[in-house]
XYZ file of C-alpha atoms in Angstrom:
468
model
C 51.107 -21.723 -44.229
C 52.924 -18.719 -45.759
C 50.711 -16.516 -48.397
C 54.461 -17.333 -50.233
C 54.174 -21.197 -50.151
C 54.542 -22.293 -53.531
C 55.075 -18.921 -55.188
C 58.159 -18.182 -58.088
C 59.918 -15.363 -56.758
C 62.471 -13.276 -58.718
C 64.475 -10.821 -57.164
C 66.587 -8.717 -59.411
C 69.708 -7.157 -57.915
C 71.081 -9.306 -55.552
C 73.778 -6.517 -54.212
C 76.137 -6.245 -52.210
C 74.433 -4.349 -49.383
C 72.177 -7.073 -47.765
C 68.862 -6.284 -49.176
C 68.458 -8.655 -52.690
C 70.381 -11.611 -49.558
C 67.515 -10.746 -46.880
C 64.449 -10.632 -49.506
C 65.869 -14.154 -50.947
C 66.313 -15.300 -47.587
C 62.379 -13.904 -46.772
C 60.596 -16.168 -49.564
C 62.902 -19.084 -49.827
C 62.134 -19.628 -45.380
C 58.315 -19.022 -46.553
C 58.526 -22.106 -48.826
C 58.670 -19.944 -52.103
C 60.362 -20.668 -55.096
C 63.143 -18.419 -55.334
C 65.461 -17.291 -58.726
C 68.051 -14.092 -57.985
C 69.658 -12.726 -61.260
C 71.844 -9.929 -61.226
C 74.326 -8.590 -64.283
C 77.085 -8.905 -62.405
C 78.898 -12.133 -61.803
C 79.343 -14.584 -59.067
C 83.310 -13.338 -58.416
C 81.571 -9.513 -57.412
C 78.887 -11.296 -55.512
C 80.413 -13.947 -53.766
C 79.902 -12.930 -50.122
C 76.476 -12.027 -50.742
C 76.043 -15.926 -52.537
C 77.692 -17.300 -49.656
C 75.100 -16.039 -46.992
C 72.345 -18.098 -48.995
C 73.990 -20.944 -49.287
C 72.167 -23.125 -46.477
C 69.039 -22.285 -48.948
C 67.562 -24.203 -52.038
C 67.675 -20.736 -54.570
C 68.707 -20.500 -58.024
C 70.886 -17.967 -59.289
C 71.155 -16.365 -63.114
C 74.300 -14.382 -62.529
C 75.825 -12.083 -65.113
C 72.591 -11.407 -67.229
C 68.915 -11.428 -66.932
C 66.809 -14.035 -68.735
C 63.020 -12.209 -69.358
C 61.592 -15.683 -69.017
C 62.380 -15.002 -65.417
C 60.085 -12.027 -64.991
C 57.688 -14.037 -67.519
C 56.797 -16.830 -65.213
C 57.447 -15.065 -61.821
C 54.648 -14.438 -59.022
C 56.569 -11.626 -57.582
C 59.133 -9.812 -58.586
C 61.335 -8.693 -56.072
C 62.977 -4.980 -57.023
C 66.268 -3.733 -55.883
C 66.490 -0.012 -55.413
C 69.648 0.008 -57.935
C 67.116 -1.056 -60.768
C 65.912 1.238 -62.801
C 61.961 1.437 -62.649
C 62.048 1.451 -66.853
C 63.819 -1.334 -66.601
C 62.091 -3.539 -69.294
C 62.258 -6.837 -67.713
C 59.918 -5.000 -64.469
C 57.352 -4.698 -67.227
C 57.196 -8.413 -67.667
C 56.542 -9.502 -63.756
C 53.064 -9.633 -62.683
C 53.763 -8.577 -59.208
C 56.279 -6.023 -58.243
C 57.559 -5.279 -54.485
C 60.375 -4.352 -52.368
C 61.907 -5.594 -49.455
C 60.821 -2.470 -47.569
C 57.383 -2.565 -49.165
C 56.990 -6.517 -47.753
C 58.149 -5.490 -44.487
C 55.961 -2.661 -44.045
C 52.669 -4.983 -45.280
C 53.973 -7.299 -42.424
C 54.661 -4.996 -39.774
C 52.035 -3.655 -37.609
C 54.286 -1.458 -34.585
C 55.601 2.058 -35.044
C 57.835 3.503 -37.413
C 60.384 6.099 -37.767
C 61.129 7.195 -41.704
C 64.147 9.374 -41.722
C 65.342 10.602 -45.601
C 67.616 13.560 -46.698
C 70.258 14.314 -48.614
C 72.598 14.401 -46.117
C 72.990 13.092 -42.119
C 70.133 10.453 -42.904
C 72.527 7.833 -41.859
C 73.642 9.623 -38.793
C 69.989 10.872 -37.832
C 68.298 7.374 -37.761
C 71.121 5.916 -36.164
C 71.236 8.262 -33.523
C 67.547 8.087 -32.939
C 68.074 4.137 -32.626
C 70.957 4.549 -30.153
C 68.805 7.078 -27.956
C 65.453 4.383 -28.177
C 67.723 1.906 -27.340
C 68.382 2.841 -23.715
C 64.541 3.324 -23.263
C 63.894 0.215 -24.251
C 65.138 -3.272 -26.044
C 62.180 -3.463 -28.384
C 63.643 -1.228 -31.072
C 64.708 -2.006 -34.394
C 67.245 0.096 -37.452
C 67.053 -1.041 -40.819
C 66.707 0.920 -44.485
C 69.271 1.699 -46.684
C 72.293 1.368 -44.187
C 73.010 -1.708 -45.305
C 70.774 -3.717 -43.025
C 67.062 -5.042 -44.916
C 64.331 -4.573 -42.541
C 63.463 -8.191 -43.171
C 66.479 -9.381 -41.455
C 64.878 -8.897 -38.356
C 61.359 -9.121 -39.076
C 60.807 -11.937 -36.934
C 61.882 -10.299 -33.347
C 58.921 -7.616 -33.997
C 56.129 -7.137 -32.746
C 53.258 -4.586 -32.691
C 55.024 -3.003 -29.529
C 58.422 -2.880 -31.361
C 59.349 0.918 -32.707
C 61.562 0.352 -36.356
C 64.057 3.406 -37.455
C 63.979 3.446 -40.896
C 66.475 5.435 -43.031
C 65.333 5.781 -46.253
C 67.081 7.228 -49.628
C 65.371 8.495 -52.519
C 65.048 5.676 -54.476
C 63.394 3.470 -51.810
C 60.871 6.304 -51.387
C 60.536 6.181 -55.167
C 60.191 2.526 -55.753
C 57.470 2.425 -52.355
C 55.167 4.968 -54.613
C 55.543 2.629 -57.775
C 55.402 -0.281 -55.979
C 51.776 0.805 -54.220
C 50.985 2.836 -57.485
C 51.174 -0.555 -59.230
C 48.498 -2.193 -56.658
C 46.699 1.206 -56.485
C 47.386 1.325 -52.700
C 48.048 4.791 -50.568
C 51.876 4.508 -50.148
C 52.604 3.951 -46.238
C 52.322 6.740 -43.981
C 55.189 5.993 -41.073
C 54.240 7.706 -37.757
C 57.055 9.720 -37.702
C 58.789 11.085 -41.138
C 61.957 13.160 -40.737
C 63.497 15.085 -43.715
C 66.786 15.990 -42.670
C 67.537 18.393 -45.271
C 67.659 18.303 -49.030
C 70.725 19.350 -51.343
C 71.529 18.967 -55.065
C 72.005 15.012 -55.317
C 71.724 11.909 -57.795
C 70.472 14.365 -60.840
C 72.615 11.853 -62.850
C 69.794 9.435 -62.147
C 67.039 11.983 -61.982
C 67.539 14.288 -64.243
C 66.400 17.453 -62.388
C 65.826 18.369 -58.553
C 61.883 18.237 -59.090
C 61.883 14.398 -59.684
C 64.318 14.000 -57.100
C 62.443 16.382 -53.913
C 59.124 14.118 -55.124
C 60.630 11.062 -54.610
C 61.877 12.623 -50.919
C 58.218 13.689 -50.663
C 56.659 10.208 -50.735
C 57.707 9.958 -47.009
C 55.067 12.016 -45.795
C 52.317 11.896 -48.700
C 49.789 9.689 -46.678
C 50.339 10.932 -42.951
C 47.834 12.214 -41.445
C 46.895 14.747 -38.352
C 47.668 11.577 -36.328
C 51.673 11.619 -37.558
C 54.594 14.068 -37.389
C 56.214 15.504 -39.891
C 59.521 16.747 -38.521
C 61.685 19.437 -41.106
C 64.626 21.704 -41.236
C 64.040 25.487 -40.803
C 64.722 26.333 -44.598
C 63.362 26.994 -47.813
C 62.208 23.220 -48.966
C 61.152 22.331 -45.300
C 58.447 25.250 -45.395
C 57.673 23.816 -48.610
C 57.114 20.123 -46.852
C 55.335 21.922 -43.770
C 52.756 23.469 -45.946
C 51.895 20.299 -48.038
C 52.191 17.879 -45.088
C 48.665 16.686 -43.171
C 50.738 15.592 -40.336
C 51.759 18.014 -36.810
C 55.006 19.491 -37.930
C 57.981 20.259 -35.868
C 60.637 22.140 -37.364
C 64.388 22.372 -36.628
C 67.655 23.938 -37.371
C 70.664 26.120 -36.706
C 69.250 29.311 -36.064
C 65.257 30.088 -34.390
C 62.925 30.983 -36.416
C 59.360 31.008 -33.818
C 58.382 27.756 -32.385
C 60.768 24.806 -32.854
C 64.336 23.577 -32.014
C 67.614 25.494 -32.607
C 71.086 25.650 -31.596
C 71.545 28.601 -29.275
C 75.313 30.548 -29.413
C 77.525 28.092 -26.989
C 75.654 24.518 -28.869
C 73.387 23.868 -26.307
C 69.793 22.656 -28.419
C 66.832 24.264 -27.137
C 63.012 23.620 -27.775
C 60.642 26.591 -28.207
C 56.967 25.825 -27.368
C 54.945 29.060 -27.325
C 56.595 31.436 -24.627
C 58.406 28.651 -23.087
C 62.299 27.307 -23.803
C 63.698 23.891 -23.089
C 66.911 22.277 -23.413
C 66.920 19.101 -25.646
C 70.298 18.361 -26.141
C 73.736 19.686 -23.959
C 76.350 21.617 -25.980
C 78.641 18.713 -24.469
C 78.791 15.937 -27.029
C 80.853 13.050 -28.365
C 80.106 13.980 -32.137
C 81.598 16.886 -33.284
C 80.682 19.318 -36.106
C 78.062 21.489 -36.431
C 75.839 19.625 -38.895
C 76.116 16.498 -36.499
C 74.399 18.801 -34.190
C 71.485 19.949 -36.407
C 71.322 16.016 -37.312
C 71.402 15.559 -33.899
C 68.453 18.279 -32.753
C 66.391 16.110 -35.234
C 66.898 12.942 -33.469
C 65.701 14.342 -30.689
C 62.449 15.641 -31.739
C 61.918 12.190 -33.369
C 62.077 10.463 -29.883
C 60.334 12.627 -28.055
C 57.532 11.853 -30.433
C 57.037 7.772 -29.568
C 56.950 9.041 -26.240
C 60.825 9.205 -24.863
C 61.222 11.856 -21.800
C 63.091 14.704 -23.209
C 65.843 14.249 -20.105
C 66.846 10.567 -21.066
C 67.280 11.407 -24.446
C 69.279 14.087 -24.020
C 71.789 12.079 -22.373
C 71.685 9.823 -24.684
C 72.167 11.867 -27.316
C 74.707 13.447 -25.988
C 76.469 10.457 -25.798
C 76.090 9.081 -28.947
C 79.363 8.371 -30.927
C 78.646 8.829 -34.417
C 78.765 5.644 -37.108
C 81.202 4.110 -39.751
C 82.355 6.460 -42.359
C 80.523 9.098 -41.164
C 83.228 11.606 -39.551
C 84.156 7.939 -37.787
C 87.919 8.524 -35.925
C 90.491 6.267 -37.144
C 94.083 6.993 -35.413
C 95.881 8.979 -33.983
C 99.913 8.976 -36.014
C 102.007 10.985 -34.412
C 99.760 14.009 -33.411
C 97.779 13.558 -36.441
C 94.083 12.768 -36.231
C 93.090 10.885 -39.476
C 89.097 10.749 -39.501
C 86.980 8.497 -42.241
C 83.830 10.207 -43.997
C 83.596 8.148 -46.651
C 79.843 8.270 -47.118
C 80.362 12.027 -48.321
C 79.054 11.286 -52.051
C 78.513 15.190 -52.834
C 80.538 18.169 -52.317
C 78.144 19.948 -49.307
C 79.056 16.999 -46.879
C 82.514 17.279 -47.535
C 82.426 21.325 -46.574
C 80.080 20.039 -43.588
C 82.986 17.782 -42.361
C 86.236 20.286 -43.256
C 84.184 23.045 -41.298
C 83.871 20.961 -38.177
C 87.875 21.073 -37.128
C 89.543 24.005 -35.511
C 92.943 22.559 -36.411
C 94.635 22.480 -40.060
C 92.813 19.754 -42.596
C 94.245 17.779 -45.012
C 91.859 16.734 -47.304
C 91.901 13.497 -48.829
C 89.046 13.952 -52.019
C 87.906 13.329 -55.053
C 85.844 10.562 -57.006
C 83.818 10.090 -60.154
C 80.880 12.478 -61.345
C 77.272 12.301 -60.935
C 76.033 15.240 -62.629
C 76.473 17.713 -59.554
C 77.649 21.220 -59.207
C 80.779 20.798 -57.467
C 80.841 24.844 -56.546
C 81.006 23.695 -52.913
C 84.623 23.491 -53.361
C 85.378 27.186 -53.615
C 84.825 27.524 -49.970
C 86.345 23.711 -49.132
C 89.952 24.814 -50.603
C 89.947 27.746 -48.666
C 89.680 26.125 -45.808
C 92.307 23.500 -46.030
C 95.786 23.104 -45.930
C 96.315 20.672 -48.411
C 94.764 18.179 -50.883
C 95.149 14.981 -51.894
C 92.903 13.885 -55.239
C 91.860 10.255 -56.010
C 91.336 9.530 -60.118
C 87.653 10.030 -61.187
C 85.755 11.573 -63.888
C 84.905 14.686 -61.540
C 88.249 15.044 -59.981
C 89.526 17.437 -62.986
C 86.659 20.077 -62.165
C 87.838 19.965 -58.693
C 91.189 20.309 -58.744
C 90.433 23.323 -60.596
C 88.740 24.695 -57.611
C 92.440 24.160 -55.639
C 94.358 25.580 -58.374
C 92.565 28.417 -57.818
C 92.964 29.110 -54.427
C 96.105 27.032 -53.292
C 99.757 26.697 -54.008
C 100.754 24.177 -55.997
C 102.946 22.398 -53.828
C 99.544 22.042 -51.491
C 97.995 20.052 -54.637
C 98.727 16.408 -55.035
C 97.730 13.809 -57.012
C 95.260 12.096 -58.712
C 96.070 8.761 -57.451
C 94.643 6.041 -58.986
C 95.971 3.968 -55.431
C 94.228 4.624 -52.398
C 97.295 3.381 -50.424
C 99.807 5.795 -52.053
C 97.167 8.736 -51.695
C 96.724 7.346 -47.564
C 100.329 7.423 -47.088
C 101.884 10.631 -48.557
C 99.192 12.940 -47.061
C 99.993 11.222 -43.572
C 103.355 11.296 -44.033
C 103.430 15.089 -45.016
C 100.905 16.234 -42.731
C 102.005 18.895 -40.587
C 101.969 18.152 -36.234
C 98.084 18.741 -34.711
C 96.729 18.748 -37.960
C 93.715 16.861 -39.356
C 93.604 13.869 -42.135
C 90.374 14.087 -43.440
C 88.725 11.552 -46.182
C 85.945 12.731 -47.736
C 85.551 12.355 -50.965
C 82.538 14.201 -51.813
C 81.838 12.498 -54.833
C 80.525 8.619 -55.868
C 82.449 6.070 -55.136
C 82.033 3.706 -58.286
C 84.981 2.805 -60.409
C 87.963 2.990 -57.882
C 85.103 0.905 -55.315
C 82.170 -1.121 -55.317
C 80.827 1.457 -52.760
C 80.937 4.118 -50.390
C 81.331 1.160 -47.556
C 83.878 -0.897 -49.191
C 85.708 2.849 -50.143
C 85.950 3.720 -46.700
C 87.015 -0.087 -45.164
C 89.948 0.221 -47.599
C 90.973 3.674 -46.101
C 90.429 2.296 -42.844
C 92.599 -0.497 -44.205
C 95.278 1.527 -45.350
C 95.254 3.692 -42.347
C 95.821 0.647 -39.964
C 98.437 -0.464 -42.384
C 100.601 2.756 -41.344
C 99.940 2.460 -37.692
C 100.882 -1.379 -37.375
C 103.920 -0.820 -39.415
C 104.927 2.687 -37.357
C 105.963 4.388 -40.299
C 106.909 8.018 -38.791
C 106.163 11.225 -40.696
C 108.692 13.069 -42.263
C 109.727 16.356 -40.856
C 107.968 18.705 -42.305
């Protein structure tokens, strides 16, 4: 019988992501007695209802009751909850769903965190592990809750975890609370840190600590793998684990990208190639992110010459620089999981061919100074409505023509189809917003389906450009 078997178990945030659905789905199977609340209603949460609805669960949707928390066993935390939330001082118990799976799972584990190329990193890494071998498992905060899968592990299974800042956070409350060492995964790969979410945090210490938890208990037993800059010599130096280091340029032993992209490996007085300068992902950064996967299989154990290929062949995920169509000579690309301004000069910088931007979004307390260097490098822009557009068309007006300035749209359509439809021949239509998505979206996922959306709109109906 489940430890769970009888327990009340509130989870607070069911979301629209997957995690609240899989830790309901967790306890409910284990015979628990399971409440989700969330404040938003059941017409916003509908699909995520609909997945539990083979299940006996109780939902409080559109406001918290504290009598909840009062008589609950556990309390189940969703990263989007504040951790001064008042009802979380009412619940006797407090966990996560990556806490619970990492209490329950007993192979290896991959931690990957970062500002930015997180997603790409630990999906990569997957994609490589998964032509070694079938016992290999991605989860974290790329939509998919570890314990969705839970069940198919095993101590031989290897689990890629991506994992943001607040995860990280809430794993050092959660084992603060139960004065536990947070976990220590065998592998923990910080892919680089940038200004980010100071509209939660409040300043960049609280939010590099937070990144920090992902090493904090490894040992000489682990790796600590870190970019070749100012806050991964910072990590190196506080880290007990081996450390590898990467980036674009050497700097003594480590990987780098030599001139013609090729990724090499410098051990001592020897050189080795880890990843070909042929690759399906373009961009610069996507190389860097991709130099990092590579180090990160090659310590579980993967020869270095399968994982090149397979890195080398790996495509790149949704929203993430993700290809969309190709409308009469003009490549439209999708990065809608740029959420600040140093992904979206990242993604403009990868193209040899004229951009069109598609940008903008709502504010999260970020310097946006990024853009100085973005406008110069495009050929036109396209703003969506948000409370941080303003500030960046002012970067534009600076430095482009007014005719090259359009917008804000408050309709994603409209925006989709005039820069398409103006877009010069060979050029590039590029969505990345570069801000948060909330307000226009529920997300940066369901932001960049509806571009995708709009996108496939144009193609089915062959609407042609006008000359331009």
């Amino acid at each position: 019988m489940s430890e769970f078997h009888g327990k009340r178990v509130t989870v607070i945030g069911l979301g629209l992501h997957g995690g609240g659905s899989a830790a309901a789905r967790y306890f409910a199977s284990r015979g628990a007695t399971v409440t989700v609340t969330d404040l938003r209603d059941e017409s916003v949460l509908a699909t995520s209802c609909e997945s539990l609805s083979d299940l006996d669960i109780r939902y409080v949707l559109g406001r918290h009751d504290t009598s909840d928390f009062e008589s609950a066993d556990i309390v189940v935390k969703n990263p989007a909850v504040r951790r001064t939330s008042p009802y979380l001082a009412a619940a006797a118990r407090i966990v996560t769903d990556i806490s619970v799976f990492l209490d329950e799972f007993h192979g290896t584990v991959i931690a990957v965190t970062g500002t930015k190329g997180k997603s790409t990193t630990a999906s990569a890494i997957h994609h490589a592990l998964k032509t070694h071998t079938d016992n290999v498992f991605l989860g974290g905060n790329i939509t998919v809750s570890p314990l969705s899968f839970i069940e198919e592990t095993d101590e031989n299974s290897t689990v890629v975890l991506e994992l943001s800042s607040f995860q990280l956070g809430d794993l050092a409350y959660v084992a603060a609370l139960s004065r536990r060492a947070v976990y220590a995964p065998h592998v923990a790969l910080i892919t680089n840190i940038h200004v980010d979410h100071l509209d939660y945090y409040g300043s960049m210490e609280s939010y590099v600590a937070d990144k920090r938890v992902v090493f904090a208990s490894q040992s000489a037993t682990h790796e600590t793998i870190v970019r070749n800059d100012s806050y991964g010599a910072q990590f190196a130096r506080e880290t007990r684990a081996r450390v590898t280091v990467f980036g674009p340029e050497p700097a003594g032993d480590g990987a780098f990208l030599a001139p013609d992209g090729t990724g090499l490996l410098r051990r001592a007085d020897s050189v080795e190639t880890i990843l070909p300068a042929k690759r399906k992902l373009p961009g610069e950064h996507n190389a860097e992110n991709l130099l990092a996967a590579a180090l990160a299989v090659h310590a579980v154990g993967m020869p270095r010459e399968n994982a090149a290929r397979a890195l080398a062949e790996f495509p790149g995920i949704e929203h993430r620089m993700e290809f969309c169509a190709d409308l009469d000579r003009v490549a439209v690309f999708n990065d809608s999981a740029a959420t600040i301004p140093e992904a979206t000069l990242a993604a403009v910088s990868s193209f040899d061919r004229p951009v069109v931007l598609i940008t903008g979004g709502n504010d999260k307390n970020l310097a946006y100074d990024a853009f100085t260097e973005i406008a110069s490098r495009v050929s036109a822009v396209y703003l969506l409505d948000g409370t941080a557009t303003p500030m960046i068309r002012d970067f534009f007006a600076e430095r482009n023509p007014a005719d090259a300035i359009h917008g804000p749209y408050s309709s994603l359509d409209n925006c989709v189809s005039d820069a398409v439809t103006h877009a010069p021949e060979n050029s590039i239509v590029l969505f990345s917003p570069g801000c948060t998505s909330f307000g226009m979206f529920a997300n940066e996922f369901d932001r960049g389906r509806k571009f995708k959306r709009a996108v496939e709109e144009i193609a089915l109906a062959g609407r042609r450009r006008r000359p331009v």
